[in-house]
Amino acid sequence: MRLLTLLGLFCIDYISAFSSPWSWECENHKCIKKEIRKGEENDAVCLEACQMFCSKTSGLWPKPTGTVDISSHIVPLDPARIEVNSRKAGSLINKAVKSFKEDIISRAATTRDSSERDGKPLSISIFLTEPQETDKLTMETDESYHLVISPDEKGKLEVNITAPNFFGSRHALETLGQLIIYDDLRNKLMAPSNVNISDKPAYPYRGILLDTSRNYISVDTIKKTINGMAASKLNYFHWHITDSHSFPYVSKSRPELSLYGAYSPKKVYTERDIDEIIDFAKSRGVRVIPEFDAPAHVGEGWQKTGYVICLNAQPWGSYCVEPPCGQFDVTKDGLYDVLEDIYGDMVEQFDPDIFHMGGDEVHFTCWNNTKSITDWMTERGWGREEADFAKLWGYFQDKAADRLFRKTGKNIPIIMWTSTLTKKEHITKYLPKDKYIIQIWTTGSDPQIDELLTGGYKLILSNYDALYLDCGFAGWVTDGNNWCSPYIGWQKVYDNNPRKIAGSRVNQVLGSEAALWTEQVDSTAVDSRLWPRAAAMAETLWSDPQTSWREAESRLLIHRERLVRRGINADALEPEWCLQNENECPIDKV
Ligand SMILES: *[C@@H]1O[C@H](CO)[C@@H](O)[C@H](O)[C@H]1NC(C)=O
Ligand SMILES: *[C@@H]1O[C@H](CO)[C@@H](O)[C@H](O)[C@H]1NC(C)=O
Ligand SMILES: *[C@@H]1O[C@H](CO)[C@@H](O)[C@H](O)[C@H]1NC(C)=O
């Protein structure tokens, strides 16, 4: 029995050149593929239209957290007549509207029939309600929006977007883009005639980390990554721009670092490249924050400075976690002048609201085996136990943070990775909770998470067992598989909900970040490592779903198609058959 069909609900034209015998009908919130009956061709429903009306949250990704009211009446659009009115027509809105239009028009270009005269014009009005316009996203930014669509009396489709600021209105444009579907039976773009959606994210920090030191990642690939973030409403791009392998960051005041440290003269990020990326990101609602990892994870580029020790020390296993080793001699005063210069360059370019100082995997053996350092410690009456080396690290961190704040002109929160220094016995001495945010990279069940939360720290979760997207490939320092294998499926990413990890202290979790370390990936495969898995995390952070990946499965298949349409080489998750036969593939169906 057909419980519900969309037949007759559509305001559509006659199908001229009939190209497929298949239509989709909605039964029990599922789209069922049916052969079109003779004489009912004009009522045939394409898959994308069925998907939009049939499930409770339609095909939207991430699913909205407020009202979702979408009519089952659908009307054709004329993509050549999209007008946007915004009283506060800031340049960011103009850029966001331009990307929105390009996205829609590129979809229209796939239609065989270029005449869309019968389509309705789309008239979009954007209302921003905060008195002060801002072009800076922070963790305090209200990213909410309200999207209303209704037909006006002149035959236009009227869209009203109301948001506190640019960032919310841009999310609304993404949602609107997802509501515009391509009807492949009629070769037309269509949109629902009446919509009422209000939406806002559950977590303020929804990030992706990309490492550009282990392998160089092209500017275009970085932009594609940011484009995928925009499509999935992610908002912080954490740029792990330097490490011991290469130093591609061109520092205006210390150009010798990239001169010696880049893989080649072309494999660098110039001031122009960085400005371009920051601008591109901003108009897509994404903030770029740099990480300058220290005092370990340094090496290439620092040779001439005299401040790096244990550079490529062998056997590397004794001095660092992966080759090449390298660590700062933190006892040299001149080091802090170089750091201040680099911080200064970064602060000027990135204008960061939070700064990532890395601070992971410091190997005490390297310091302990450097005579000038142990002499320096002995002179001060320090011993050579773990606690003494933690003190040395704390000494570095204090001095480095001071130099950073000289450049920012004020204290800004600093993010540091979990490490020996974040252990209970050291952290309160060296990393006060009002100054530091801790990023978790150990597993989601690490007892340190609880200790940090009890200690009042704010956290960002990148627990490697769910959010390291480089896991599950061959080893590169040995045979077998790499250290954090196996490959992490999107289901695990989706179910890595901060609530499950932090329990009642979840309000101290700012959000999560999917990390792509690039020892074994470069521009050729960044897309497929990240997508669509990072989008799975995006929904967990935006929507805080009470349900598991099973509920999300059919929508993620739809969202993956969107990413591909935007030029992102997102991995296929399942045969296309599963997209066309909703919910028929996973075992233990919902
Ligand atoms: C959009 O806003 C305008 C101006 O406030 C209002 O006149 C119109 O009714 C609104 N349309 C919708 C669809 O809400
Ligand atoms: C949208 O939905 C909200 C909540 O259900 C309701 O209060 C509001 O009146 C609706 N707005 C429109 C334009 O339908
Ligand atoms: C440093 O080296 C000394 C001498 O070999 C040793 O006794 C001490 O345990 C080492 N310290 C650490 C933290 O490994």
mmCIF file with all atom_site columns, C-alpha atoms in Angstrom, residues 158 220 284 299 371 408:
data_model
loop_
_atom_site.group_PDB
_atom_site.id
_atom_site.type_symbol
_atom_site.label_atom_id
_atom_site.label_alt_id
_atom_site.label_comp_id
_atom_site.label_asym_id
_atom_site.label_entity_id
_atom_site.label_seq_id
_atom_site.pdbx_PDB_ins_code
_atom_site.Cartn_x
_atom_site.Cartn_y
_atom_site.Cartn_z
_atom_site.occupancy
_atom_site.B_iso_or_equiv
_atom_site.pdbx_formal_charge
_atom_site.auth_seq_id
_atom_site.auth_comp_id
_atom_site.auth_asym_id
_atom_site.auth_atom_id
_atom_site.pdbx_PDB_model_num
ATOM 1 C CA . GLU A 1 158 ? 10.825 35.208 -1.993 1.00 0.00 ? 158 GLU A CA 1
ATOM 2 C CA . ASP A 1 220 ? 44.310 25.244 -4.522 1.00 0.00 ? 220 ASP A CA 1
ATOM 3 C CA . ARG A 1 284 ? 33.099 31.164 3.455  1.00 0.00 ? 284 ARG A CA 1
ATOM 4 C CA . GLY A 1 299 ? 64.225 21.025 12.269 1.00 0.00 ? 299 GLY A CA 1
ATOM 5 C CA . LYS A 1 371 ? 75.717 19.156 27.615 1.00 0.00 ? 371 LYS A CA 1
ATOM 6 C CA . THR A 1 408 ? 49.207 40.590 19.927 1.00 0.00 ? 408 THR A CA 1
#
